[in-house]
Tab-separated table of C-alpha atoms in Angstrom:
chain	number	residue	atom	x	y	z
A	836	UNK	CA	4.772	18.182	-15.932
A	837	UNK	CA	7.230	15.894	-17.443
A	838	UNK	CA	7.651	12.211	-17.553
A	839	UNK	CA	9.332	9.234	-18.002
A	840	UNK	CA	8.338	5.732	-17.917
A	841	UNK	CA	10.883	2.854	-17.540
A	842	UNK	CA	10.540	-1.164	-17.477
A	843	UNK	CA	12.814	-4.093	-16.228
A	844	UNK	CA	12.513	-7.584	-16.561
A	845	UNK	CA	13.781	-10.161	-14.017
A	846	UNK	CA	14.223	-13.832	-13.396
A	847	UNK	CA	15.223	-14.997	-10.438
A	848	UNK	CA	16.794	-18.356	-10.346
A	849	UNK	CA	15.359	-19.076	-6.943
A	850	UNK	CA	11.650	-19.841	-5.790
A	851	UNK	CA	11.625	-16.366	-3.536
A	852	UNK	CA	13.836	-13.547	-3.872
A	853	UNK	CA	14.879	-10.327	-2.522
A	854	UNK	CA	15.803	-7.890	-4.646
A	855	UNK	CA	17.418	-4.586	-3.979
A	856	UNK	CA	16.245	-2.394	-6.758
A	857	UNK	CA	16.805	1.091	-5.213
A	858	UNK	CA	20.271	2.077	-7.685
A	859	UNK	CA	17.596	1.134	-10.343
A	860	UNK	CA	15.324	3.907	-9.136
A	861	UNK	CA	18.101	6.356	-8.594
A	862	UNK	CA	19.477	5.791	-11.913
A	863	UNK	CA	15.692	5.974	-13.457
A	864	UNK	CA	15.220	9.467	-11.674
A	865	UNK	CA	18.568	10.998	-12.231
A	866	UNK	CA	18.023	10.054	-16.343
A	867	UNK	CA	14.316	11.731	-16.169
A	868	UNK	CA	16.132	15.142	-15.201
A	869	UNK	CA	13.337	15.791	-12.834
A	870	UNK	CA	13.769	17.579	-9.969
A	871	UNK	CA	10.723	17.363	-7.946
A	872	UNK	CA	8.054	14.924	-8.248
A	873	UNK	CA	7.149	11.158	-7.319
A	874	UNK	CA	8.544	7.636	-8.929
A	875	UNK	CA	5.870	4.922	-9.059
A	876	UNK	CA	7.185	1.543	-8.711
A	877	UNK	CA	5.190	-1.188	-9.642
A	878	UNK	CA	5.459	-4.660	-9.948
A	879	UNK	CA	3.616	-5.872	-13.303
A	880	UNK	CA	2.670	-8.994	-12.196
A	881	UNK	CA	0.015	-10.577	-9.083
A	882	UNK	CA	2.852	-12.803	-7.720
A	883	UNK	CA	5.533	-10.252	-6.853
A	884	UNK	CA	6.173	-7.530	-4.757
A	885	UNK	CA	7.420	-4.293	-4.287
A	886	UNK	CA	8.387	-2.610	-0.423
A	887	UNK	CA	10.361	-0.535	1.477
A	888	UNK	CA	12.878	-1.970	4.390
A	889	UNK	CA	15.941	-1.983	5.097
A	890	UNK	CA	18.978	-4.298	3.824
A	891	UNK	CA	20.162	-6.267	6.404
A	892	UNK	CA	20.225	-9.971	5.454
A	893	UNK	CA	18.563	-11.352	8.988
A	894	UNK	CA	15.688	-8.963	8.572
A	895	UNK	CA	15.058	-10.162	4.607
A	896	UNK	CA	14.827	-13.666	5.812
A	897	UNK	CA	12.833	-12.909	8.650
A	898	UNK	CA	10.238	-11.248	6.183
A	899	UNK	CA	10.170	-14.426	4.266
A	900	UNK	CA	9.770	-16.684	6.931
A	901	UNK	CA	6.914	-14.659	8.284
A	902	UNK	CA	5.457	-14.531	4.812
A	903	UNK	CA	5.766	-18.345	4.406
A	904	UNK	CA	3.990	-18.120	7.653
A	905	UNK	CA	1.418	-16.136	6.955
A	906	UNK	CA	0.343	-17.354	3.653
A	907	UNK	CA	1.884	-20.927	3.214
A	908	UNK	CA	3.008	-22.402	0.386
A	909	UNK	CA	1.513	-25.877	-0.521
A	910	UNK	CA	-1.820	-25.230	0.770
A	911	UNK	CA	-4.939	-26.721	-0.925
A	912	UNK	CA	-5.920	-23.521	-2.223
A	913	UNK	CA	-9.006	-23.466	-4.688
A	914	UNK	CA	-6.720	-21.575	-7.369
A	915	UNK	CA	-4.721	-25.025	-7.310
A	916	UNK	CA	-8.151	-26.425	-9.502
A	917	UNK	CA	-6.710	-24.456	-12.126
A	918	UNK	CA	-3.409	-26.130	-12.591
A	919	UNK	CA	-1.430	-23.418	-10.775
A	920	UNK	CA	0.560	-24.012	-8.058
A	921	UNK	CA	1.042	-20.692	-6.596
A	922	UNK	CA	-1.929	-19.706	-4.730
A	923	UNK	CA	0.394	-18.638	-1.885
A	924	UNK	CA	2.352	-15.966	-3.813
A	925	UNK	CA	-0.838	-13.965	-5.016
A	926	UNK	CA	-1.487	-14.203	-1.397
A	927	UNK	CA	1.997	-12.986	-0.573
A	928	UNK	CA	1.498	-10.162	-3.157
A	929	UNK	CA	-1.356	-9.148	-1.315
A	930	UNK	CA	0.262	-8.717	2.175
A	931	UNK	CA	3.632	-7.063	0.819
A	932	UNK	CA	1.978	-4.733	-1.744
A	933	UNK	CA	2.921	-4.465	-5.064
A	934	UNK	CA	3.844	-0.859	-5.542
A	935	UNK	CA	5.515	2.112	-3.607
A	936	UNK	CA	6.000	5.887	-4.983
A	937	UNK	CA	9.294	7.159	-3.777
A	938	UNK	CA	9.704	11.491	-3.675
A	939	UNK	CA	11.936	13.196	-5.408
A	940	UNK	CA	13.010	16.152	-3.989
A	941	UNK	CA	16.343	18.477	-5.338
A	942	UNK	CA	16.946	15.559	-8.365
A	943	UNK	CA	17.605	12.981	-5.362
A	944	UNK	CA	14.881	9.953	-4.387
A	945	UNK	CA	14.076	11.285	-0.625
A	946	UNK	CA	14.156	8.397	1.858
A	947	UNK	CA	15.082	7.825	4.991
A	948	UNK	CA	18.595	6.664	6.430
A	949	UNK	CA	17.277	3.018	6.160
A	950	UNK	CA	14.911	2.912	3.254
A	951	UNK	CA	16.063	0.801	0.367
A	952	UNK	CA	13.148	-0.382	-2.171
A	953	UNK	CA	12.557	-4.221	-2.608
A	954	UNK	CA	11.659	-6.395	-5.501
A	955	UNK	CA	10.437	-9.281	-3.832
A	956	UNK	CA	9.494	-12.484	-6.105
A	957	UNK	CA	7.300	-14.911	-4.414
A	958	UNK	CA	7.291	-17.223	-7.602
A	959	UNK	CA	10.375	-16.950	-9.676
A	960	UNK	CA	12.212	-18.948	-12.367
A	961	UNK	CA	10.320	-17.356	-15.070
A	962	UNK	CA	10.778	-14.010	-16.973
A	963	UNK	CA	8.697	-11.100	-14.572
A	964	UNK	CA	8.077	-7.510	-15.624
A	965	UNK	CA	8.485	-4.020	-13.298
A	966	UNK	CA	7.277	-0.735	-14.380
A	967	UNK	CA	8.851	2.968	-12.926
A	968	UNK	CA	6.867	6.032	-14.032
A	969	UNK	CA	8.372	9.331	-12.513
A	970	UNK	CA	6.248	12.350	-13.274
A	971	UNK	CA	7.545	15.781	-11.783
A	972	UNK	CA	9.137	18.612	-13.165
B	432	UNK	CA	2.678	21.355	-11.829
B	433	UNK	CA	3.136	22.886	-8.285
B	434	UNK	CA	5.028	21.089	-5.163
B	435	UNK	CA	5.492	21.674	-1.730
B	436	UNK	CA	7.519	19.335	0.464
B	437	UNK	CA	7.713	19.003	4.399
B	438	UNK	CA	8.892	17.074	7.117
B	439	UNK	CA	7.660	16.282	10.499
B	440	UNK	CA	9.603	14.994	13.259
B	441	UNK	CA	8.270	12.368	15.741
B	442	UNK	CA	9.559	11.127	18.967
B	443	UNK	CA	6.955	9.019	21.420
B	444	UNK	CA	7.077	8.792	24.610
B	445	UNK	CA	5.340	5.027	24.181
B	446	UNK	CA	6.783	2.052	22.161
B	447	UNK	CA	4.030	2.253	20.125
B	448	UNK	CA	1.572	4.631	19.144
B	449	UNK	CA	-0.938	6.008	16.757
B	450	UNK	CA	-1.102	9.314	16.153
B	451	UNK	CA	-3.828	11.480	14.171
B	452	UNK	CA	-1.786	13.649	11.808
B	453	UNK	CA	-4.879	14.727	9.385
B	454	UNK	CA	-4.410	18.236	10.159
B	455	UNK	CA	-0.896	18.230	9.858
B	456	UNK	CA	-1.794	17.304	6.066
B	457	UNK	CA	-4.674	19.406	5.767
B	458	UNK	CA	-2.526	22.343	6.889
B	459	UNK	CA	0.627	21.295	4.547
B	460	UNK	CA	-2.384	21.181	1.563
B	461	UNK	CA	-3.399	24.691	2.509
B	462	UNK	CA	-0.245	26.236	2.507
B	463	UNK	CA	0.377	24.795	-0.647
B	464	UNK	CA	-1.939	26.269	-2.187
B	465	UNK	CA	-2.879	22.741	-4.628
B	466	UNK	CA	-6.156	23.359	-5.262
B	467	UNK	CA	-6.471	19.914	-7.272
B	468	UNK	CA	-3.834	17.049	-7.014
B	469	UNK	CA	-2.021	14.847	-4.595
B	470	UNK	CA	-0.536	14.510	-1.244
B	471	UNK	CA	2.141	11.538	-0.507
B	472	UNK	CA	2.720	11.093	3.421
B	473	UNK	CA	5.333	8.432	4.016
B	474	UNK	CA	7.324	7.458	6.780
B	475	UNK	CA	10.900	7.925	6.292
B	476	UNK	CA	11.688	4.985	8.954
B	477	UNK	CA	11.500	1.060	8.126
B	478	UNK	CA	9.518	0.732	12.054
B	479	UNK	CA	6.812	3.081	11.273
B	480	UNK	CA	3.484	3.038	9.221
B	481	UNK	CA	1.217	5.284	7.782
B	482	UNK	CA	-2.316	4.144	7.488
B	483	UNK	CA	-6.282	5.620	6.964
B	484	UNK	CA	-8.467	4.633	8.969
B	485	UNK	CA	-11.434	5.513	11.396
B	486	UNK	CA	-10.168	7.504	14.949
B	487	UNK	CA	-12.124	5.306	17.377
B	488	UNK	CA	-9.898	4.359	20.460
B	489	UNK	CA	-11.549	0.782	20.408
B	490	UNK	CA	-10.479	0.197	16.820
B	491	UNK	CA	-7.374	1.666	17.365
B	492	UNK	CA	-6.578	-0.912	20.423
B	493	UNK	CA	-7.854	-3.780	18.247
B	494	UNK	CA	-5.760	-2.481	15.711
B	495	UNK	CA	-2.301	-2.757	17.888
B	496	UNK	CA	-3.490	-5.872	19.382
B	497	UNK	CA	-3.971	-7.820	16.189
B	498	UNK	CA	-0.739	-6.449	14.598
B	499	UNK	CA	0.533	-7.560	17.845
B	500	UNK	CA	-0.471	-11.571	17.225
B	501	UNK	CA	0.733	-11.531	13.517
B	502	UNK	CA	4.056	-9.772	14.198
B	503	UNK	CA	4.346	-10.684	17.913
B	504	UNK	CA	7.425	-8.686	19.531
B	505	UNK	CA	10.107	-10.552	21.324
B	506	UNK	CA	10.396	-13.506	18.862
B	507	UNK	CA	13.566	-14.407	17.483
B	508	UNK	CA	14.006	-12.869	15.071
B	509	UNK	CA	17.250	-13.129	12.733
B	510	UNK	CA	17.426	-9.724	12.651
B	511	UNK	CA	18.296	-9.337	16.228
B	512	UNK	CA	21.851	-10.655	15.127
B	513	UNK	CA	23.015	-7.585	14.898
B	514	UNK	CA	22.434	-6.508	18.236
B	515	UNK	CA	18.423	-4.866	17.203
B	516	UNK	CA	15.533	-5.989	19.384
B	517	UNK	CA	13.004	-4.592	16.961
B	518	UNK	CA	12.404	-7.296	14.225
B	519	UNK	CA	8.658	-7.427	14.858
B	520	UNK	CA	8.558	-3.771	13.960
B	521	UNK	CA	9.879	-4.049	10.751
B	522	UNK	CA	7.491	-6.588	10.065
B	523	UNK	CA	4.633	-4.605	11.257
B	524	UNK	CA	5.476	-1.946	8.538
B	525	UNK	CA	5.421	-4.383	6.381
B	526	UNK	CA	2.186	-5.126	7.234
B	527	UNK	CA	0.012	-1.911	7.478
B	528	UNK	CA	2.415	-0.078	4.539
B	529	UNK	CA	4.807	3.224	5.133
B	530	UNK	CA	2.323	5.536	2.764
B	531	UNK	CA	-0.532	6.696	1.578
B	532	UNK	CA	-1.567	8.824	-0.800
B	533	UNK	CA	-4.712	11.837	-0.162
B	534	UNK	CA	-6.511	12.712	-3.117
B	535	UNK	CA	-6.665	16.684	-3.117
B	536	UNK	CA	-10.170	18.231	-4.707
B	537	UNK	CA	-11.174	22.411	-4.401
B	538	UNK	CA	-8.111	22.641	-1.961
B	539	UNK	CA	-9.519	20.205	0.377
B	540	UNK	CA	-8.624	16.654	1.612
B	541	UNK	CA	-11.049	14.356	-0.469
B	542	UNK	CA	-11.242	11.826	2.608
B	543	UNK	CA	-14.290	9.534	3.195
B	544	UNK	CA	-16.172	10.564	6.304
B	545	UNK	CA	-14.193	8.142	8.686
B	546	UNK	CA	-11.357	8.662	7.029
B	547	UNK	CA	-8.463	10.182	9.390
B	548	UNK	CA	-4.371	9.569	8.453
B	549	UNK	CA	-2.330	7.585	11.181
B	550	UNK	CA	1.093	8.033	11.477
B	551	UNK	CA	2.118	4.531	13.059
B	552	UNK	CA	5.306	3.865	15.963
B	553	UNK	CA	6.231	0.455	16.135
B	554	UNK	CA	9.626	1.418	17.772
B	555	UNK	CA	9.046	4.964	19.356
B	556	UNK	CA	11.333	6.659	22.263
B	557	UNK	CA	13.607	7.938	19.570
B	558	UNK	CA	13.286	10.738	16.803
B	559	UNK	CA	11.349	9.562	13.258
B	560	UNK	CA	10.772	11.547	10.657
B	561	UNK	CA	8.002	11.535	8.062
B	562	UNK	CA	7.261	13.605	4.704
B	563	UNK	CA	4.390	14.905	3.065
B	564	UNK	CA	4.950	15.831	-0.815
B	565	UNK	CA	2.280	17.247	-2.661
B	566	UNK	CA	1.537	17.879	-6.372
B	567	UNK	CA	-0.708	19.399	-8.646
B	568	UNK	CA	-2.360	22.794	-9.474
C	1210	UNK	CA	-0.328	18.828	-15.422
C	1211	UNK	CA	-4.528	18.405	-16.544
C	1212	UNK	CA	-6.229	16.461	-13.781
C	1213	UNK	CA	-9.893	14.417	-13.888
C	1214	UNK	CA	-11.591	13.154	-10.753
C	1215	UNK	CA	-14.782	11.152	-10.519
C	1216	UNK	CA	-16.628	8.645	-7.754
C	1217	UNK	CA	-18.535	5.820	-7.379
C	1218	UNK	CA	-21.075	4.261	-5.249
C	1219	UNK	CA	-21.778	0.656	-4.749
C	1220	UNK	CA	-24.296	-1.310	-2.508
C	1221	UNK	CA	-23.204	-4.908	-3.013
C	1222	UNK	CA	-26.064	-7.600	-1.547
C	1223	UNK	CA	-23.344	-9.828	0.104
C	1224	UNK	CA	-21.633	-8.351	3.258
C	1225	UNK	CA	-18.102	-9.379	1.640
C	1226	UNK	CA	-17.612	-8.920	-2.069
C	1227	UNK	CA	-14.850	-8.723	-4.784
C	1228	UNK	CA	-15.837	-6.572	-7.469
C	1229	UNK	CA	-13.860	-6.303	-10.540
C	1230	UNK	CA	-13.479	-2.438	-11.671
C	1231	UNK	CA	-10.775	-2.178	-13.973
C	1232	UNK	CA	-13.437	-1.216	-17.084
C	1233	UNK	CA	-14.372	1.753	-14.867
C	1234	UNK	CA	-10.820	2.795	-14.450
C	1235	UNK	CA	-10.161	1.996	-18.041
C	1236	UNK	CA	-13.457	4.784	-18.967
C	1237	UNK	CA	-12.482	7.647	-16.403
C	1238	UNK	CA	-8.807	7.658	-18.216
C	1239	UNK	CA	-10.196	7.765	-21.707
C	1240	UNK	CA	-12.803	10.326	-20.506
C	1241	UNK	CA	-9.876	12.190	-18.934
C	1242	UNK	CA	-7.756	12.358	-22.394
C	1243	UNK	CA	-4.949	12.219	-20.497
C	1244	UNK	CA	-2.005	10.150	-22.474
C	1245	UNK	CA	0.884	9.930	-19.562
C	1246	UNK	CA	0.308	10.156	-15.741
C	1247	UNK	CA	-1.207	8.068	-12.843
C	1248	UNK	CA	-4.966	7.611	-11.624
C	1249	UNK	CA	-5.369	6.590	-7.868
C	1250	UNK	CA	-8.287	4.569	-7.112
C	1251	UNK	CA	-8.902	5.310	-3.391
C	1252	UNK	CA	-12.137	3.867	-1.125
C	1253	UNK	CA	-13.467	6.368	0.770
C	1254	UNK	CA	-14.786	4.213	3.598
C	1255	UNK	CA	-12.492	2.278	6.312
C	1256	UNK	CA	-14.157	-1.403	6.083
C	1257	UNK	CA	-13.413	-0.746	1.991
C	1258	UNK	CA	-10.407	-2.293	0.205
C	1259	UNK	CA	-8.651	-1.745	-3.188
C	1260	UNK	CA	-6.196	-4.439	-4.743
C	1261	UNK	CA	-4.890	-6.005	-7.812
C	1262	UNK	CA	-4.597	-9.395	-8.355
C	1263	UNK	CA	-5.741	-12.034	-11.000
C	1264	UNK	CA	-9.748	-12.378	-11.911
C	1265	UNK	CA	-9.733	-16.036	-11.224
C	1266	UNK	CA	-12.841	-17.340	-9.086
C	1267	UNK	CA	-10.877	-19.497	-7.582
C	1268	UNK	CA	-7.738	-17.194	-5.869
C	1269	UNK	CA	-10.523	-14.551	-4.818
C	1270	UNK	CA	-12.224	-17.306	-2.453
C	1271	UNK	CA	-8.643	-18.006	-1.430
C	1272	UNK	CA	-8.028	-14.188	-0.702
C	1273	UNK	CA	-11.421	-13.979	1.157
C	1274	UNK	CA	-10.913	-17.150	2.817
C	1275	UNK	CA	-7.612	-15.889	3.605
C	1276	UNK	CA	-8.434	-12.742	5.072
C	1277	UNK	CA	-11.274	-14.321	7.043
C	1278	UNK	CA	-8.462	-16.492	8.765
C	1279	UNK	CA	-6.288	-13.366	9.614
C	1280	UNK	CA	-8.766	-11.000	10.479
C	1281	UNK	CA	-11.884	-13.119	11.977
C	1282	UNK	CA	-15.395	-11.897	12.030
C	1283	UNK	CA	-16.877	-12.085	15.516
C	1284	UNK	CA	-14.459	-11.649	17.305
C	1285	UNK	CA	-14.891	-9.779	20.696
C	1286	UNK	CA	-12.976	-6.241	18.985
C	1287	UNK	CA	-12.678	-3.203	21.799
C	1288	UNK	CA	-14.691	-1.522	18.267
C	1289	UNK	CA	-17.485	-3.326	19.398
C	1290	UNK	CA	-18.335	-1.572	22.224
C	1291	UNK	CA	-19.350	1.505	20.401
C	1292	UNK	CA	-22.482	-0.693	18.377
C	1293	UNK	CA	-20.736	-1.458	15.405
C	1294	UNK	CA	-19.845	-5.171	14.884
C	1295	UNK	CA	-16.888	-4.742	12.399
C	1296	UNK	CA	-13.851	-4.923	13.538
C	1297	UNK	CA	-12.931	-7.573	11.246
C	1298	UNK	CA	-14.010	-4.921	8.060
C	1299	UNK	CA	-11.297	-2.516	9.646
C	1300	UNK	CA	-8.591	-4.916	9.735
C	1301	UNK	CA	-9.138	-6.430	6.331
C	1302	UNK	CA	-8.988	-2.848	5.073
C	1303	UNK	CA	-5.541	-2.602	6.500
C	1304	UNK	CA	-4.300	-5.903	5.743
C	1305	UNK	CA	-5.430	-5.050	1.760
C	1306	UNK	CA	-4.743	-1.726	1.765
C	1307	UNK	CA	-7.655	1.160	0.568
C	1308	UNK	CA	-5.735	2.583	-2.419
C	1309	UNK	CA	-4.029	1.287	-5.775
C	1310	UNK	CA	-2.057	4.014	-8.196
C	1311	UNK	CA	-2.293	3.105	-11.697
C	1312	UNK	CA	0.017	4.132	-14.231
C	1313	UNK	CA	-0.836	5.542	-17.608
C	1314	UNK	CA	0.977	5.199	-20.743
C	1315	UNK	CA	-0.355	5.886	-24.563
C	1316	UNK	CA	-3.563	6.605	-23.167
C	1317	UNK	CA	-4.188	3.339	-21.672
C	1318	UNK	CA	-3.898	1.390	-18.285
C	1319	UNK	CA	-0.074	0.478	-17.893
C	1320	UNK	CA	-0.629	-2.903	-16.560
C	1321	UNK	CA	0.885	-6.505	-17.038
C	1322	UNK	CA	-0.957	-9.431	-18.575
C	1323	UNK	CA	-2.932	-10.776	-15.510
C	1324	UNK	CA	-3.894	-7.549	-13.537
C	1325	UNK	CA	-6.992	-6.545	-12.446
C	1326	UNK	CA	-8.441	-3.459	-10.344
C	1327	UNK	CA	-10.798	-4.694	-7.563
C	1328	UNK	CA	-12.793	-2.671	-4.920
C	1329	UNK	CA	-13.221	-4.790	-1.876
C	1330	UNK	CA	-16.222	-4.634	0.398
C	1331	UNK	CA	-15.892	-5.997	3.954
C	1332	UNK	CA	-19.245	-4.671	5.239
C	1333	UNK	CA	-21.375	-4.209	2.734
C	1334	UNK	CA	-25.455	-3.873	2.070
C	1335	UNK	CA	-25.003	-0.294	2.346
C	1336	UNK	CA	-23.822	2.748	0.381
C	1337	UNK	CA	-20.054	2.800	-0.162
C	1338	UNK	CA	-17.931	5.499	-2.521
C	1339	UNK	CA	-14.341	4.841	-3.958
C	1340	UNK	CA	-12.979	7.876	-5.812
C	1341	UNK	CA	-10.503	7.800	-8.701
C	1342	UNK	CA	-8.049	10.865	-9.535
C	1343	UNK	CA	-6.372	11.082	-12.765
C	1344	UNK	CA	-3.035	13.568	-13.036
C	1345	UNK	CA	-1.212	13.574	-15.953
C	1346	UNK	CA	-0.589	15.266	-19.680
């Protein structure tokens, strides 16, 4: 088995971003020389996010709308008696996920006509960490 | 390390559904040969989910209907823009997750005793494809 | 590829609890001597969540208070009708998720400054098992 582990540092200017990270992956993959295997993507931090969809800019701001729905910003949230301010993106964290493995099959990540991976920040302006780990052969 | 990788092709006759595929893994795992490792089975569609849980029919009507009120179909969506009608689908990915990983232990499936893999339509009548990759010794 | 696999039980006294196990994933990779890889930490049961987020008191009564709101208890769930009254356990699972991969680098957990491995009960006073698989070199 062979590995290689990669990290990347963002820092978004906005509140909530979208990022499309999926030349990232390719590039990590086709630099590990592995041929087979899995990449683990994985946000380092409990306020971003890392998914799947596709990149079509009504469908990102649908997803943030609906996350701004479902887990609103502003809230009185009891992690606000800390000083924080972002109870809603640990929540947003939660609902997205923070990590997805992507196959490797014939040196190539092996997804679907649509699939594009997603760093999503749900609480930005400051320096945020992302980790790849591809393991194969 | 060992790998096998296949693909299955979908194509339901409902809008949506949710299918059993456990033995479609177990058998993938057996062929294999793995005696010890793991099995990745991911959608390869950005309107389709993979998920573990229990095959009760009640559950698994409770389970559409609450996806149902958080990502209600026919809203209006920006995605539908560009002509899609299936916004709430991507959103129900989103929500349940694409993949899932199955521990592999003595050749077998190392699944709880509910535990049963769903392969998840949120916009069926047309073909989908999904993957299972699996790794180890 | 050298692989170690071990599982838990818990019992928790409250029917909802967030239990911090990121010391027991911490032990099974040192046990495992494996320096580079992944370990999954799976539940085994389908009212049974595993996340990672911040060990603040406060954010995991927002998450539960959260989830609570999404996915009521009580509710009159087609589940029901077989006995059981936990619908809500099953829908929290999938809103969590069941399973968290964590990477391994120099031995130790790869993870950023704030994250924690928690196992989630949603119906609990009884005997629950997570497993954890390590792969690596």
């Amino acid at each position: 088995m062979k590995s290689t582990t990669e990290y990347f540092w963002f820092n978004s200017p906005e509140h909530r971003a979208y990022i499309n990270i999926t030349d990232n992956v390719s590039k990590v993959v086709a630099k590990s020389g592995i041929q087979d295997g899995l990449v683990l993507v994985s946000a380092m931090h409990i306020t971003a996010g890392v998914f799947i969809n596709d990149d079509e800019p009504g469908i990102l701001e649908d997803i943030d709308e609906w996350l701004e729905g479902l887990a609103p910003m502003g809230e009185d949230y009891q992690h606000h008696n800390t000083g924080e301010t972002n109870g809603d993106s640990h929540l947003k964290n939660i609902l997205v996920g923070h990590q997805v493995i992507v196959p490797i099959t014939k040196g190539q990540l092996d997804l679907g006509p649509w699939q594009q991976v997603f760093y999503a920040e749900f609480d930005g302006q400051r320096r945020k960490r992302l980790m790849m780990k591809v393991i194969g052969e």
